[in-house]
Short mmCIF file of C-alpha atoms in Angstrom, two decimals:
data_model
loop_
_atom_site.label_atom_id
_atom_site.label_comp_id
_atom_site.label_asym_id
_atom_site.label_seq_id
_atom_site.Cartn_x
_atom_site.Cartn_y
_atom_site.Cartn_z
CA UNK A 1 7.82 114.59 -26.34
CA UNK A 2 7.13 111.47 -24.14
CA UNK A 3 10.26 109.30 -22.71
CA UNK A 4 9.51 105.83 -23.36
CA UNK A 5 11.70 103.07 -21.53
CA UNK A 6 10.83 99.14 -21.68
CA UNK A 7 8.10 99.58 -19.58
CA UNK A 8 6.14 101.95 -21.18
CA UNK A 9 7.16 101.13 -25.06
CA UNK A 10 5.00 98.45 -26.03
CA UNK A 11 1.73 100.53 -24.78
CA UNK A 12 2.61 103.86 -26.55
CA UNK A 13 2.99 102.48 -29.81
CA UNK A 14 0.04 100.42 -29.90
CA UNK A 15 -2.42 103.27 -28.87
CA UNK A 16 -1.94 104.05 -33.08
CA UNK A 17 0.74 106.11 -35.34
CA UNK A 18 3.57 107.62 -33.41
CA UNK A 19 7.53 109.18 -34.19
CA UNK A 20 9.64 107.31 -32.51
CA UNK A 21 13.03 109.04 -31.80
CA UNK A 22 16.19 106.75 -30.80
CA UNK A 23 18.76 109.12 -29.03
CA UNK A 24 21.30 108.92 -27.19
CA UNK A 25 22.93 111.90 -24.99
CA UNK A 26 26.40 112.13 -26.32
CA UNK A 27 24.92 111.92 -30.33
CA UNK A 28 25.04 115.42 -31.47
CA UNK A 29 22.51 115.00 -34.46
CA UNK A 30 19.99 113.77 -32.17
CA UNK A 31 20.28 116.89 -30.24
CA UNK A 32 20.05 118.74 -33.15
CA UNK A 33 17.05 116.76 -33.90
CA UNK A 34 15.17 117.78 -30.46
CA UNK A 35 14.19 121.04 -31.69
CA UNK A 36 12.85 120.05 -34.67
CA UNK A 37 11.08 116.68 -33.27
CA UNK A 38 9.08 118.72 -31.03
CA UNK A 39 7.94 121.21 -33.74
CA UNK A 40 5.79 118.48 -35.67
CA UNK A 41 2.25 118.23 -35.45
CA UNK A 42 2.24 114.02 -34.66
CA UNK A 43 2.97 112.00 -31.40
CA UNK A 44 6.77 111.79 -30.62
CA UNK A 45 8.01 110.02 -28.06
CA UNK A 46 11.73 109.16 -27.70
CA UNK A 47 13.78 106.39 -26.28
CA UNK A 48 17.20 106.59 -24.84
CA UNK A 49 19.77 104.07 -26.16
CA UNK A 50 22.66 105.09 -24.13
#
């Protein structure tokens, strides 16, 4: 999975389909979610919201 900050959001999701996963540290779903995410055969990237 790719970590996309301000800088590098607007060029990842114009280079065609991608996941994007909003997470935050402290969120316990969204760590539950990692596993998972990184399983799938398509572009993930994340973005931290904390």
């Amino acid at each position: 999975m790719t970590e996309l900050d301000q800088g590098t959001f607007d060029e990842a999701i114009a280079g065609g389909p991608l996941l994007v996963d909003f997470w935050a540290p402290w969120c316990r779903p969204c760590k539950a979610l990692e596993p998972i995410l990184a399983e799938l055969p398509l572009a993930v990237a994340r973005v931290n919201v904390d």
